[in-house]
Coordinates of C-alpha atoms in Angstrom, one line a residue:
M1 CA 18.9 -28.6 -26.8
S2 CA 17.0 -28.3 -30.1
I3 CA 14.3 -25.7 -30.7
C4 CA 11.6 -28.4 -31.1
S5 CA 12.5 -29.9 -27.7
L6 CA 12.6 -26.5 -26.0
T7 CA 9.2 -25.6 -27.4
K8 CA 7.8 -28.9 -26.2
I9 CA 9.1 -28.3 -22.7
R10 CA 7.8 -24.8 -22.6
S11 CA 4.4 -25.8 -23.9
R12 CA 4.0 -28.3 -21.1
W13 CA 3.7 -25.7 -18.3
L14 CA 1.9 -23.3 -20.6
A15 CA -0.7 -25.9 -21.5
V16 CA -1.5 -26.7 -17.8
L17 CA -1.4 -23.2 -16.6
G18 CA -3.1 -21.8 -19.7
L19 CA -6.0 -24.3 -19.3
T20 CA -6.4 -23.3 -15.7
V21 CA -6.4 -19.6 -16.5
A22 CA -8.9 -20.2 -19.3
V23 CA -11.3 -22.1 -17.1
L24 CA -11.2 -19.7 -14.2
F25 CA -11.3 -16.4 -16.1
G26 CA -13.5 -17.7 -18.9
G27 CA -16.0 -19.4 -16.6
G28 CA -16.1 -16.4 -14.4
L29 CA -16.8 -14.1 -17.3
V30 CA -19.6 -16.3 -18.6
A31 CA -21.2 -16.5 -15.1
Y32 CA -20.9 -12.7 -14.7
F33 CA -22.6 -11.9 -18.0
L34 CA -25.4 -14.5 -17.3
T35 CA -26.1 -13.5 -13.7
A36 CA -24.6 -10.2 -12.7
W37 CA -24.2 -8.0 -15.8
P38 CA -23.9 -5.0 -15.7
M39 CA -22.8 -4.8 -12.0
I40 CA -20.0 -2.4 -11.5
A41 CA -17.7 -1.7 -8.6
T42 CA -17.4 1.8 -7.0
D43 CA -13.7 2.1 -8.0
A44 CA -14.4 0.9 -11.5
A45 CA -17.3 3.4 -11.9
F46 CA -15.0 6.2 -11.0
F47 CA -12.1 5.2 -13.3
Q48 CA -14.4 4.6 -16.2
H49 CA -16.3 7.8 -15.6
V50 CA -13.1 9.8 -15.5
G51 CA -12.2 8.2 -18.9
W52 CA -15.5 9.4 -20.3
Y53 CA -15.0 12.8 -18.6
I54 CA -11.7 13.3 -20.3
I55 CA -13.1 12.9 -23.8
E56 CA -15.8 15.4 -22.8
G57 CA -13.1 17.9 -21.9
G58 CA -12.4 17.1 -18.2
V59 CA -8.9 17.3 -16.8
P60 CA -7.8 14.8 -14.2
Y61 CA -6.5 16.3 -10.9
V62 CA -8.2 19.6 -11.9
D63 CA -11.8 18.7 -12.6
V64 CA -11.3 15.4 -10.6
W65 CA -9.5 14.9 -7.3
D66 CA -7.8 11.5 -6.9
V67 CA -4.6 10.0 -5.5
N68 CA -4.2 7.4 -8.3
P69 CA -1.6 8.0 -11.0
P70 CA -2.9 8.8 -14.5
I71 CA -2.3 5.6 -16.6
P72 CA -5.7 4.0 -15.7
F73 CA -7.5 7.2 -16.7
A74 CA -5.7 7.2 -20.0
I75 CA -6.7 3.6 -20.6
T76 CA -10.4 4.3 -19.8
A77 CA -10.3 7.4 -22.0
V78 CA -9.2 5.2 -24.9
L79 CA -12.0 2.7 -24.1
A80 CA -14.5 5.6 -23.9
L81 CA -13.5 6.7 -27.4
L82 CA -14.0 3.2 -28.7
S83 CA -17.4 2.9 -27.0
G84 CA -18.7 6.0 -28.7
G85 CA -19.7 7.4 -25.3
D86 CA -22.1 4.5 -24.5
M87 CA -21.5 3.8 -20.8
L88 CA -22.8 0.2 -21.1
V89 CA -20.4 -0.5 -24.0
L90 CA -17.6 1.2 -22.0
H91 CA -18.2 -1.0 -19.0
G92 CA -18.2 -4.1 -21.2
L93 CA -14.9 -3.1 -22.8
S94 CA -13.5 -2.3 -19.4
V95 CA -14.4 -5.7 -18.0
L96 CA -13.0 -7.6 -21.0
L97 CA -9.7 -5.7 -21.0
T98 CA -9.2 -6.0 -17.2
E99 CA -10.0 -9.7 -17.4
L100 CA -7.5 -10.1 -20.2
V101 CA -4.9 -8.1 -18.3
A102 CA -5.3 -10.1 -15.1
A103 CA -5.2 -13.5 -17.0
A104 CA -2.1 -12.4 -18.9
S105 CA -0.5 -11.4 -15.6
V106 CA -0.8 -15.0 -14.3
L107 CA 0.7 -16.4 -17.5
L108 CA 3.6 -13.9 -17.3
V109 CA 4.3 -14.9 -13.7
G110 CA 4.5 -18.5 -15.0
W111 CA 6.8 -17.5 -17.8
V112 CA 9.1 -15.6 -15.4
A113 CA 9.1 -18.6 -13.1
Y114 CA 10.1 -20.8 -15.9
R115 CA 13.0 -18.5 -16.9
V116 CA 14.2 -18.6 -13.3
T117 CA 13.8 -22.4 -12.7
E118 CA 13.6 -24.0 -16.2
D119 CA 11.1 -26.4 -14.7
D120 CA 7.5 -26.9 -15.8
A121 CA 6.1 -27.8 -12.3
A122 CA 7.7 -24.8 -10.8
A123 CA 6.2 -22.5 -13.4
V124 CA 2.7 -24.0 -12.9
S125 CA 3.1 -23.7 -9.1
A126 CA 3.9 -20.0 -9.5
G127 CA 0.9 -19.3 -11.6
L128 CA -1.4 -21.2 -9.2
T129 CA 0.0 -19.4 -6.2
M130 CA -1.3 -16.1 -7.7
F131 CA -4.8 -17.4 -7.0
V132 CA -4.4 -17.5 -3.3
V133 CA -5.9 -14.0 -3.6
P134 CA -9.2 -15.0 -5.5
E135 CA -9.9 -11.3 -6.1
L136 CA -7.4 -11.6 -8.9
F137 CA -10.0 -13.2 -11.1
A138 CA -13.2 -12.1 -9.4
L139 CA -12.8 -8.3 -9.2
P140 CA -11.8 -7.7 -12.9
L141 CA -15.4 -8.7 -13.6
L142 CA -16.6 -5.5 -12.0
G143 CA -14.4 -3.2 -14.2
V144 CA -11.1 -1.3 -14.1
R145 CA -8.9 -1.2 -11.0
A146 CA -5.5 0.4 -10.9
Q147 CA -3.7 -2.5 -9.2
F148 CA -4.4 -5.0 -12.0
Y149 CA -2.7 -2.8 -14.6
S150 CA 0.2 -2.1 -12.3
L151 CA 0.5 -5.9 -11.8
F152 CA 0.4 -6.6 -15.5
F153 CA 2.9 -3.9 -16.5
G154 CA 5.2 -4.8 -13.6
V155 CA 5.4 -8.5 -14.4
L156 CA 5.8 -7.7 -18.1
A157 CA 8.7 -5.4 -17.2
L158 CA 10.4 -8.4 -15.5
A159 CA 9.7 -10.7 -18.4
L160 CA 11.1 -8.1 -20.9
A161 CA 14.2 -7.5 -18.8
L162 CA 14.9 -11.3 -18.6
S163 CA 14.5 -11.4 -22.4
D164 CA 17.1 -8.7 -22.9
R165 CA 14.6 -6.0 -24.0
P166 CA 15.8 -3.3 -21.6
F167 CA 14.2 -0.3 -23.2
L168 CA 10.8 -1.9 -23.4
A169 CA 11.3 -3.2 -19.9
G170 CA 11.8 0.4 -18.7
V171 CA 8.7 1.5 -20.6
A172 CA 6.6 -1.3 -18.9
A173 CA 8.1 -0.5 -15.4
A174 CA 7.1 3.2 -15.9
L175 CA 3.6 2.2 -16.9
S176 CA 3.4 0.1 -13.8
A177 CA 4.3 3.0 -11.6
G178 CA 2.0 5.2 -13.6
S179 CA -0.9 2.8 -12.8
W180 CA -0.3 2.6 -9.0
Q181 CA 2.4 4.1 -6.9
S182 CA 3.7 0.8 -5.5
G183 CA 4.6 -0.2 -9.0
T184 CA 7.5 2.2 -8.8
A185 CA 9.5 -0.6 -7.2
F186 CA 9.7 -2.5 -10.5
A187 CA 11.9 0.3 -12.0
P188 CA 15.1 -0.4 -9.9
L189 CA 14.6 -4.1 -10.3
V190 CA 14.5 -3.9 -14.1
V191 CA 17.4 -1.5 -14.3
G192 CA 19.4 -3.9 -12.0
I193 CA 18.5 -6.9 -14.1
A194 CA 19.5 -5.1 -17.2
Y195 CA 22.9 -4.1 -15.7
Q196 CA 23.5 -7.6 -14.3
R197 CA 22.8 -9.3 -17.7
N198 CA 24.6 -7.0 -20.1
G199 CA 26.2 -4.1 -18.2
G200 CA 25.7 -0.4 -18.1
K201 CA 24.5 0.1 -21.7
D202 CA 21.4 -2.0 -21.1
A203 CA 20.8 -0.3 -17.7
L204 CA 20.9 3.1 -19.4
S205 CA 18.5 1.7 -22.1
A206 CA 16.0 0.6 -19.3
I207 CA 16.3 4.1 -17.7
A208 CA 15.7 5.7 -21.1
G209 CA 12.5 3.6 -21.6
A210 CA 11.2 4.7 -18.2
A211 CA 12.2 8.3 -18.9
V212 CA 10.3 8.4 -22.2
V213 CA 7.0 7.4 -20.5
T214 CA 7.6 9.7 -17.5
G215 CA 8.5 12.6 -19.8
A216 CA 5.4 12.1 -22.0
V217 CA 3.1 12.1 -18.9
V218 CA 4.8 15.2 -17.4
L219 CA 4.6 17.1 -20.7
A220 CA 0.9 16.2 -21.2
F221 CA -0.1 17.4 -17.8
A222 CA 2.1 20.5 -17.9
L223 CA 0.4 21.5 -21.2
A224 CA -3.0 20.9 -19.6
G225 CA -2.0 23.0 -16.6
A226 CA -2.5 20.1 -14.3
L227 CA 1.1 19.1 -13.4
V228 CA 1.2 20.7 -9.9
P229 CA -2.3 19.2 -9.0
M230 CA -1.1 15.8 -10.2
V231 CA 2.0 15.8 -8.1
V232 CA 0.1 17.1 -5.1
Q233 CA -2.6 14.5 -5.3
T234 CA -0.6 11.5 -6.4
V235 CA 2.6 12.1 -4.2
V236 CA 1.8 14.5 -1.4
A237 CA -1.7 13.5 -0.6
P238 CA -1.0 9.8 0.0
L239 CA 1.7 10.8 2.5
V240 CA -0.5 13.3 4.3
A241 CA -3.9 11.6 4.0
G242 CA -2.9 7.9 4.3
S243 CA -4.7 5.8 6.9
S244 CA -3.0 5.1 10.3
Y245 CA -2.1 1.6 11.2
T246 CA -0.2 -0.7 13.5
L247 CA 2.2 -3.4 12.4
A248 CA 0.0 -6.0 14.1
Q249 CA -3.1 -4.8 12.2
R250 CA -1.2 -5.2 8.9
I251 CA 0.0 -8.7 9.8
Y252 CA -3.6 -9.8 10.6
L253 CA -4.8 -8.2 7.4
I254 CA -2.2 -10.1 5.4
L255 CA -3.3 -13.4 7.0
I256 CA -6.9 -12.6 6.3
V257 CA -6.1 -11.8 2.6
F258 CA -4.0 -15.0 2.1
G259 CA -6.3 -17.2 4.2
Y260 CA -5.2 -20.9 4.1
G261 CA -2.7 -19.8 1.4
A262 CA -0.7 -18.2 4.2
V263 CA 1.0 -21.6 4.6
L264 CA 2.8 -20.7 1.3
L265 CA 4.5 -17.7 2.8
P266 CA 7.3 -19.7 4.6
V267 CA 7.7 -21.8 1.4
A268 CA 8.2 -18.5 -0.5
L269 CA 10.7 -17.4 2.1
Y270 CA 12.6 -20.6 1.6
G271 CA 12.6 -20.0 -2.1
W272 CA 13.9 -16.4 -1.7
A273 CA 16.7 -17.8 0.5
R274 CA 17.6 -20.4 -2.1
A275 CA 17.6 -17.7 -4.8
A276 CA 19.8 -15.5 -2.7
R277 CA 22.4 -18.2 -2.8
D278 CA 22.7 -17.5 -6.5
F279 CA 22.8 -13.8 -5.8
R280 CA 24.7 -12.7 -8.9
T281 CA 21.8 -14.0 -11.1
H282 CA 18.7 -14.0 -9.0
W283 CA 19.3 -11.2 -6.5
W284 CA 16.2 -9.4 -7.8
L285 CA 13.8 -12.1 -6.6
P286 CA 14.5 -11.8 -2.8
A287 CA 15.0 -8.1 -3.3
G288 CA 11.5 -7.8 -4.8
G289 CA 10.0 -10.0 -2.1
A290 CA 11.5 -7.7 0.6
I291 CA 10.5 -4.4 -1.2
F292 CA 6.9 -5.5 -1.6
A293 CA 6.8 -7.0 1.9
F294 CA 7.7 -3.5 3.1
Q295 CA 5.0 -2.1 1.0
V296 CA 2.2 -4.2 2.5
L297 CA 3.5 -4.0 6.0
I298 CA 4.4 -0.3 6.2
I299 CA 3.3 1.7 3.2
D300 CA 0.0 0.6 1.8
M301 CA -2.3 -2.3 2.6
D302 CA -6.0 -1.5 2.7
G303 CA -7.3 -4.6 1.0
S304 CA -6.6 -7.7 -1.0
T305 CA -5.7 -6.0 -4.3
D306 CA -3.0 -4.0 -2.5
A307 CA -1.1 -7.3 -2.0
L308 CA -1.1 -8.4 -5.6
L309 CA 2.4 -7.1 -6.4
W310 CA 3.8 -8.9 -3.4
V311 CA 2.0 -12.1 -4.3
T312 CA 3.9 -12.0 -7.6
F313 CA 7.2 -12.5 -5.7
V314 CA 5.6 -14.9 -3.2
A315 CA 4.6 -17.0 -6.3
L316 CA 8.2 -16.8 -7.7
G317 CA 9.6 -17.8 -4.3
V318 CA 7.3 -20.8 -4.3
A319 CA 8.5 -21.7 -7.8
V320 CA 12.1 -21.8 -6.6
A321 CA 11.2 -23.8 -3.6
V322 CA 9.4 -26.4 -5.7
K323 CA 12.4 -26.6 -8.1
R324 CA 14.8 -27.0 -5.2
M325 CA 12.9 -29.7 -3.4
P326 CA 15.4 -32.0 -1.7
S327 CA 16.1 -35.2 -3.7
R328 CA 18.6 -38.0 -3.5
R329 CA 21.8 -37.8 -5.6
S330 CA 23.4 -41.0 -7.0
D331 CA 26.6 -41.7 -8.9
A332 CA 25.4 -44.4 -11.1
T333 CA 23.8 -43.3 -14.4
N334 CA 20.7 -45.4 -14.0
S335 CA 20.2 -44.3 -10.4
R336 CA 20.6 -40.6 -11.4
E337 CA 17.9 -41.1 -14.0
R338 CA 15.6 -42.7 -11.5
D339 CA 16.3 -39.9 -9.0
A340 CA 15.5 -37.3 -11.7
R341 CA 12.2 -39.0 -12.5
R342 CA 11.4 -39.2 -8.8
A343 CA 12.2 -35.5 -8.3
R344 CA 10.0 -34.5 -11.2
R345 CA 7.2 -36.6 -9.7
Y346 CA 7.6 -34.9 -6.3
R347 CA 7.5 -31.5 -8.0
W348 CA 4.2 -32.3 -9.7
I349 CA 2.9 -33.6 -6.4
A350 CA 3.8 -30.2 -5.0
V351 CA 1.8 -28.6 -7.8
V352 CA -1.2 -30.6 -6.7
V353 CA -0.7 -29.5 -3.1
V354 CA -0.5 -25.8 -4.1
A355 CA -3.7 -26.3 -6.2
L356 CA -5.5 -27.8 -3.1
I357 CA -4.4 -24.9 -1.0
V358 CA -5.8 -22.5 -3.6
V359 CA -9.1 -24.3 -3.8
S360 CA -9.4 -24.3 0.0
G361 CA -8.8 -20.6 -0.2
F362 CA -12.0 -20.1 -2.2
G363 CA -13.9 -21.4 0.8
W364 CA -12.1 -19.1 3.1
N365 CA -13.1 -16.1 1.0
V366 CA -16.7 -17.1 0.4
G367 CA -17.5 -18.2 3.9
S368 CA -16.4 -17.1 7.4
P369 CA -14.5 -20.0 9.0
P370 CA -13.6 -19.6 12.7
P371 CA -9.9 -18.7 12.0
K372 CA -11.0 -15.9 9.6
S373 CA -13.6 -14.4 12.0
T374 CA -11.0 -14.5 14.8
L375 CA -8.4 -12.8 12.7
E376 CA -10.9 -10.1 11.6
A377 CA -11.7 -9.4 15.3
M378 CA -8.0 -9.1 16.1
E379 CA -7.5 -6.9 13.1
Q380 CA -10.3 -4.6 14.3
E381 CA -8.8 -4.5 17.8
A382 CA -5.4 -3.5 16.5
D383 CA -6.8 -0.6 14.5
P384 CA -5.4 2.6 16.0
G385 CA -8.2 4.7 14.7
E386 CA -7.8 8.2 13.1
P387 CA -5.1 10.3 14.7
T388 CA -6.9 13.4 13.3
P389 CA -10.7 13.4 13.2
I390 CA -12.3 13.5 9.8
T391 CA -14.4 16.6 9.9
V392 CA -16.3 16.0 6.7
T393 CA -18.3 13.0 5.5
R394 CA -19.8 11.9 2.3
D395 CA -23.2 13.1 3.5
D396 CA -21.8 16.7 3.6
A397 CA -21.3 16.6 -0.2
D398 CA -24.2 17.4 -2.4
V399 CA -23.3 14.8 -5.0
P400 CA -25.0 11.5 -6.0
S401 CA -23.3 8.1 -5.8
I402 CA -20.5 7.5 -8.2
R403 CA -22.5 4.7 -9.9
T404 CA -25.3 7.2 -10.6
I405 CA -22.8 9.7 -12.0
Y406 CA -21.4 7.0 -14.2
W407 CA -24.6 5.6 -15.7
E408 CA -26.2 9.0 -16.1
K409 CA -23.1 10.5 -17.7
R410 CA -23.1 13.5 -15.3
T411 CA -20.5 16.2 -15.3
P412 CA -20.0 16.9 -11.6
E413 CA -20.1 20.5 -10.4
T414 CA -17.2 20.0 -8.0
C415 CA -13.8 18.2 -8.3
H416 CA -14.6 16.2 -5.1
Y417 CA -17.2 13.6 -6.2
R418 CA -15.5 10.3 -5.6
L419 CA -15.2 11.1 -1.9
S420 CA -12.7 8.3 -1.1
W421 CA -11.4 8.0 2.5
N422 CA -8.1 9.5 1.3
E423 CA -10.0 12.4 -0.1
L424 CA -12.0 13.0 3.0
R425 CA -8.8 12.8 5.2
W426 CA -7.0 15.3 2.8
I427 CA -9.9 17.8 3.0
S428 CA -10.0 17.4 6.8
R429 CA -6.3 17.8 7.4
T430 CA -5.7 20.7 5.0
D431 CA -8.9 22.6 5.5
S432 CA -9.6 22.2 1.8
R433 CA -13.1 23.0 0.4
L434 CA -15.4 20.2 -0.2
D435 CA -17.3 22.2 -2.8
A436 CA -14.3 23.4 -4.8
R437 CA -15.1 23.6 -8.5
E438 CA -11.5 22.9 -9.5
C439 CA -8.6 21.4 -7.6
G440 CA -5.9 23.5 -9.2
G441 CA -3.8 24.4 -6.2
W442 CA -2.1 23.0 -3.1
L443 CA -5.1 23.1 -0.8
N444 CA -8.4 23.6 -2.6

């Protein structure tokens, strides 16, 4: 196949998916600046404040208590420098960058799907499937969230590994893990892909890339005297202070998050099964689906953004299923050509079906149709409650809201000022001090 024809084929899926991404993200951005600017989410206000706090001399995990890994803080610190300390400009830069990262993630999923299937319709189906969670393009409008950066770096790691760039793939996988703990799962997938494609040398190169990023982070926090607090807060605290759950509750929550898009889950399962038949090449696809399914069912699933990494592999499973749609096979040349055209037509019909499912999902999220309200009631009934009572509340802390702290550029007097549920559980279960000036040890 010539370079020109290959470019033409690749541009077909990119044109369709790129236009969709441009309309959704671009339209949302314009609507936000016209109607809601400068609205900011609580999580975004915290991440962006910590970025500003860093350039003012604050140290994450010492002057600020949080369970999130450090990469989002590094990103917002750079944005704070670029903003010159203007919090309105910082928020604008944060929104634009997070929108760009989320949009690029969708296109990267389409690219990975094309590499797996070599089919335009399958690549478009994968990209569209990402929108079964509408928060993917809605929440970036409210500022920085860790999961979007973990998603971007994780899918970028897959794309680089499939392009035989193992060192850079390892770097991206480490950045995904450094953005959100669940992104750690991309590292073994990337190393395995590198080994499967080119043997041990590339696998070691991927490991080296991840080691460079990890080593740089460890060294930076060790020099700042914050290495132990970082490990305690990002590794120990999520294990100790995580929310309790039941398996039924997580299943109901998954169905609530996916809405009508839940009908694509068995389609993805079929795609993973088909990929497993070509195990030597595509083993990582069902493996990733299983790993991130375990994440949302067992490890961490508190809201829609926690499902984004799993949605990536759901989307790739849908792509394989679309590519492998049953079609007739004929011996005659003319019949084979007709069958191939018919198969391509069916695959594009499948794209339309996926698009309709995604559009219906918008109504699910905006309104409260009977199935959604029923699932929400069942999810509440399955909630086991707190096994250990939370002995402190946000009202016990003498700190203003995180939005006030952000907009007024305050330097908090205590390290506990976000007061997330994980934070309150940690304080309650370890008898830590709510008014600690620094969080430099194991308990304070």
